[in-house]
Short mmCIF file of the C-alpha atoms (twelve columns), coordinates in Angstrom:
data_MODEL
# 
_entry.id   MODEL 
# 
loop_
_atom_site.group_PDB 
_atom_site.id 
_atom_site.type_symbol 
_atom_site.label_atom_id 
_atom_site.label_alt_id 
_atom_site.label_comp_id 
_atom_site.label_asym_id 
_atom_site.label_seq_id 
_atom_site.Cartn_x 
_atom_site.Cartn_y 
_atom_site.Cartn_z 
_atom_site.pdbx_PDB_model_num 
ATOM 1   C CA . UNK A 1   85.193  107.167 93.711  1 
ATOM 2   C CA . UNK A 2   85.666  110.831 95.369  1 
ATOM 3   C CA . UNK A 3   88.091  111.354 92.881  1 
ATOM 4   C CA . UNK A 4   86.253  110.643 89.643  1 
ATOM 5   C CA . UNK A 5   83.191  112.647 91.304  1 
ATOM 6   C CA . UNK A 6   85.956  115.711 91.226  1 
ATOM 7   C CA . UNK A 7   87.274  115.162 87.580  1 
ATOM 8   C CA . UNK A 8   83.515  114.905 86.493  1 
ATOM 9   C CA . UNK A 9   83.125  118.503 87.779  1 
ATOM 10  C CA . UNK A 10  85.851  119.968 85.987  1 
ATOM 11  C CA . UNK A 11  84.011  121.591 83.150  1 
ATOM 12  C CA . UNK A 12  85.160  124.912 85.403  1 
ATOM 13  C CA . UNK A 13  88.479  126.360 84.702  1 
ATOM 14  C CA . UNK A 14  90.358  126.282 88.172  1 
ATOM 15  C CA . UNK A 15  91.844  129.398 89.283  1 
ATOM 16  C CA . UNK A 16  95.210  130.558 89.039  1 
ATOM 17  C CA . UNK A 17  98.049  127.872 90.315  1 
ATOM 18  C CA . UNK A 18  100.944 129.247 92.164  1 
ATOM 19  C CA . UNK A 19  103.895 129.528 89.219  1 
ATOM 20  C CA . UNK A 20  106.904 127.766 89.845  1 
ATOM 21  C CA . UNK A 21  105.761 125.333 91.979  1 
ATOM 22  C CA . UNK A 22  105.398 121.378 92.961  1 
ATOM 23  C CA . UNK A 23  102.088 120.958 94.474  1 
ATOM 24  C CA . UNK A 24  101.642 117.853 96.467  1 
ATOM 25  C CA . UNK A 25  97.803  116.545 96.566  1 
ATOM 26  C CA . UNK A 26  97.578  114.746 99.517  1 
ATOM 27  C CA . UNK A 27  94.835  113.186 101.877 1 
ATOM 28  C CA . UNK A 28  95.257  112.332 105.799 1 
ATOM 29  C CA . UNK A 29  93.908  108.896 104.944 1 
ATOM 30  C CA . UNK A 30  96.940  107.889 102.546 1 
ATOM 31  C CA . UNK A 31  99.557  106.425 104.174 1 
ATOM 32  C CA . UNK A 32  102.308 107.149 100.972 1 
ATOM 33  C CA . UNK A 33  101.250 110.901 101.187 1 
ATOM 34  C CA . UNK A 34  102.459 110.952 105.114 1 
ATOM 35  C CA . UNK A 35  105.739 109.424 103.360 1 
ATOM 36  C CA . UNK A 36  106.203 112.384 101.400 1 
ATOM 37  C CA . UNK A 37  105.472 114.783 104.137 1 
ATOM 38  C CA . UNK A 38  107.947 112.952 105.569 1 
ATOM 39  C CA . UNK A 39  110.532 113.802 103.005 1 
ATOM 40  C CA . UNK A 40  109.399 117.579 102.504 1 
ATOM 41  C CA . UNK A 41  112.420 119.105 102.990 1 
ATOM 42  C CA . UNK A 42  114.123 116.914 100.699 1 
ATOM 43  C CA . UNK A 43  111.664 117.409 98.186  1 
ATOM 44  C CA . UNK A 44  112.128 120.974 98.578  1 
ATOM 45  C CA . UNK A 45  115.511 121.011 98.093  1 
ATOM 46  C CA . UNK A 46  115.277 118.680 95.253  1 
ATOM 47  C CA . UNK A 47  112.688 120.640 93.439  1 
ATOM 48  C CA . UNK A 48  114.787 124.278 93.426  1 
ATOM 49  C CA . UNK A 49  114.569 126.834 92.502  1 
ATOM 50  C CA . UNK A 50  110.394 125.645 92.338  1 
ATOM 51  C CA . UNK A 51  108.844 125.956 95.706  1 
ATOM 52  C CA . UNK A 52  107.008 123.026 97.154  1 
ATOM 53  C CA . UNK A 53  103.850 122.739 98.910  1 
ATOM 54  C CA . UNK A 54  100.667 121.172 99.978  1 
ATOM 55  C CA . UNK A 55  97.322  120.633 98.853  1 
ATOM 56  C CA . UNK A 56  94.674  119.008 100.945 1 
ATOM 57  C CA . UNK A 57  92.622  117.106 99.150  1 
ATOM 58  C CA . UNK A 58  89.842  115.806 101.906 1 
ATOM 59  C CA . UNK A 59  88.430  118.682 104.464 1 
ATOM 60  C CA . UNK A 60  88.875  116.255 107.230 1 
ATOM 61  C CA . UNK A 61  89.686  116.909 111.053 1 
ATOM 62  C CA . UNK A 62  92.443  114.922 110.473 1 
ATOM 63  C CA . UNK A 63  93.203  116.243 107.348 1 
ATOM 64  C CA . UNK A 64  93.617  119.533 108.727 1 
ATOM 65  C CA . UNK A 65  95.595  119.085 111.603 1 
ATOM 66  C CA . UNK A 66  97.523  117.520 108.783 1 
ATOM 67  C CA . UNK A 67  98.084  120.493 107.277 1 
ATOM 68  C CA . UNK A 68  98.452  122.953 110.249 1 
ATOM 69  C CA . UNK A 69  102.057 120.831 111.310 1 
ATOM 70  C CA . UNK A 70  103.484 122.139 108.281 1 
ATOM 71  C CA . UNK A 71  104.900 125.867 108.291 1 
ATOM 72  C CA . UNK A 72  102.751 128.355 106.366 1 
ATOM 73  C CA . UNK A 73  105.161 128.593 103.434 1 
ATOM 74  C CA . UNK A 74  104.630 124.252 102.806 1 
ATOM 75  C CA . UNK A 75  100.554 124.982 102.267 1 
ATOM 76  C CA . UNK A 76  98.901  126.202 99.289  1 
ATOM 77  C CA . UNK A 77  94.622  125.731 99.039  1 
ATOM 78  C CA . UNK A 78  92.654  127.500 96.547  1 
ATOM 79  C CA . UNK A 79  89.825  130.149 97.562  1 
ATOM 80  C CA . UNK A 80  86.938  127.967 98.553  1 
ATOM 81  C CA . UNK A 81  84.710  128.974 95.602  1 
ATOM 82  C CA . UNK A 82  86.946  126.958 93.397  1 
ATOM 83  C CA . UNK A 83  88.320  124.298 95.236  1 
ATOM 84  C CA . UNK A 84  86.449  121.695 94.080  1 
ATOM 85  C CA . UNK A 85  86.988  123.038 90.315  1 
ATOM 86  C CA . UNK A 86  90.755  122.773 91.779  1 
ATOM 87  C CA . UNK A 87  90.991  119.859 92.501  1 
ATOM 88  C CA . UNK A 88  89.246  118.124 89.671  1 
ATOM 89  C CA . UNK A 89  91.460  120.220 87.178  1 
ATOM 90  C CA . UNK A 90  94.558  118.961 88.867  1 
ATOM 91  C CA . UNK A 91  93.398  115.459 89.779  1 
ATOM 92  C CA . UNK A 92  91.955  114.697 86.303  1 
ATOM 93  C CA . UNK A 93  95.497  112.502 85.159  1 
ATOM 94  C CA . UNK A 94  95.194  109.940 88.187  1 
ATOM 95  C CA . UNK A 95  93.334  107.063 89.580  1 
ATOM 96  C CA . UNK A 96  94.471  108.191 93.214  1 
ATOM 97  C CA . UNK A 97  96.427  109.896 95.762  1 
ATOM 98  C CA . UNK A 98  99.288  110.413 96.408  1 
ATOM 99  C CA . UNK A 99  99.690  112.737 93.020  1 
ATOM 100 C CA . UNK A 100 102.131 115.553 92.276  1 
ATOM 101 C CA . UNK A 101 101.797 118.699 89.816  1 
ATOM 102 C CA . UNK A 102 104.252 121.059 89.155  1 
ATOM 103 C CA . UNK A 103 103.588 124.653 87.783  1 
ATOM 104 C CA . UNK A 104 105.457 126.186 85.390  1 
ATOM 105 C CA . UNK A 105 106.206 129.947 85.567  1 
ATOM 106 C CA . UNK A 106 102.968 130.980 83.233  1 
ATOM 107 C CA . UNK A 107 101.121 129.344 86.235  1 
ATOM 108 C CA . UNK A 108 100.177 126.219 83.900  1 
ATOM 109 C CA . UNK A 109 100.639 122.302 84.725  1 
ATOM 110 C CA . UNK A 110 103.932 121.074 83.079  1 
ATOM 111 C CA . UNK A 111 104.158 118.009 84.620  1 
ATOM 112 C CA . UNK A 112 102.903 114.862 86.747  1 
ATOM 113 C CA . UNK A 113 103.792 112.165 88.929  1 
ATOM 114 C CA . UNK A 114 101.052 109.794 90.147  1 
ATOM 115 C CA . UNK A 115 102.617 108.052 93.425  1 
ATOM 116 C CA . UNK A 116 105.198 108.726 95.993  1 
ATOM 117 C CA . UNK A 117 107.502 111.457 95.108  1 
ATOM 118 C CA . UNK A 118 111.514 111.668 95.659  1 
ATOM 119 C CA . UNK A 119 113.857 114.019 95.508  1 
ATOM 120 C CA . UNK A 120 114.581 112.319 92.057  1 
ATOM 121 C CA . UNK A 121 111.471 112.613 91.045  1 
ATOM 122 C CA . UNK A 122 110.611 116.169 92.271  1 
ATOM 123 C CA . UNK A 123 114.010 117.422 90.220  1 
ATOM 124 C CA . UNK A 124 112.855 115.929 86.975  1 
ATOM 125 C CA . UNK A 125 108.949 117.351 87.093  1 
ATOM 126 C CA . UNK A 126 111.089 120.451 87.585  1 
ATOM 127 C CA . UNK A 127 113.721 119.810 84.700  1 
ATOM 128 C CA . UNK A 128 110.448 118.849 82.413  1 
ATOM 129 C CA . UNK A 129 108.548 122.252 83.171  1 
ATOM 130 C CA . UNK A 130 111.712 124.249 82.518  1 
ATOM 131 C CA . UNK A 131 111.712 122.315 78.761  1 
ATOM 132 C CA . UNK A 132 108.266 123.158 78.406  1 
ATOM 133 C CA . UNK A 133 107.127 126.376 76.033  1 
# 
């Protein structure tokens, strides 16, 4: 339900994505997205020469101290003005959480993965983006 409110509010165009990256929309109340947190630094590694990192997806307490375990260079969050145009933009191609988007290098979505994410899986979103125009 949150998320369909989101996509229904993405008639804004979101701000600029970090390029060459794998952003990971999680929430503190999904129990897969703790699995990939759990598996960051294989995801990382998997996902080179792309960068990986977070994106909150619920402003919770939890949520947030969520967030602020992982080091500085794992987070990424929009300027609050657009998150919610964010969000929607980058949730629009799933039902639920946990959901991955990479960015190519023009700063544009080249690929998705709805569910948990493995170092597999973070390699080929990586390989897709670098066949991508």
């Amino acid at each position: 339900m949150i998320l369909a409110a989101l996509a229904a509010l993405g008639a804004a165009p979101p701000p600029s994505l970090p390029p060459k990256t794998v952003l990971l929309l999680v929430a503190d109340w999904c129990a897969p997205c703790r699995g990939e947190l759990a598996r960051l630094d294989q995801l990382a590694a998997a996902a080179q020469p792309y960068a990986v990192r977070v994106l909150l997806v619920d402003d919770t307490r939890g949520g947030r101290r969520m967030l602020a375990a992982l080091p500085d260079t794992r987070r990424w969050s929009p300027e609050d003005a657009a998150r919610t145009a964010t969000l929607a933009a980058l949730l629009t191609n799933t039902a639920g959480l946990p959901h991955s988007v990479a960015i190519g290098r023009d700063g544009r979505v080249c690929g998705e993965v709805s569910g948990g994410l493995w170092p597999a899986g973070a390699n080929g979103l990586v390989a897709r983006c670098r066949r991508s125009p």
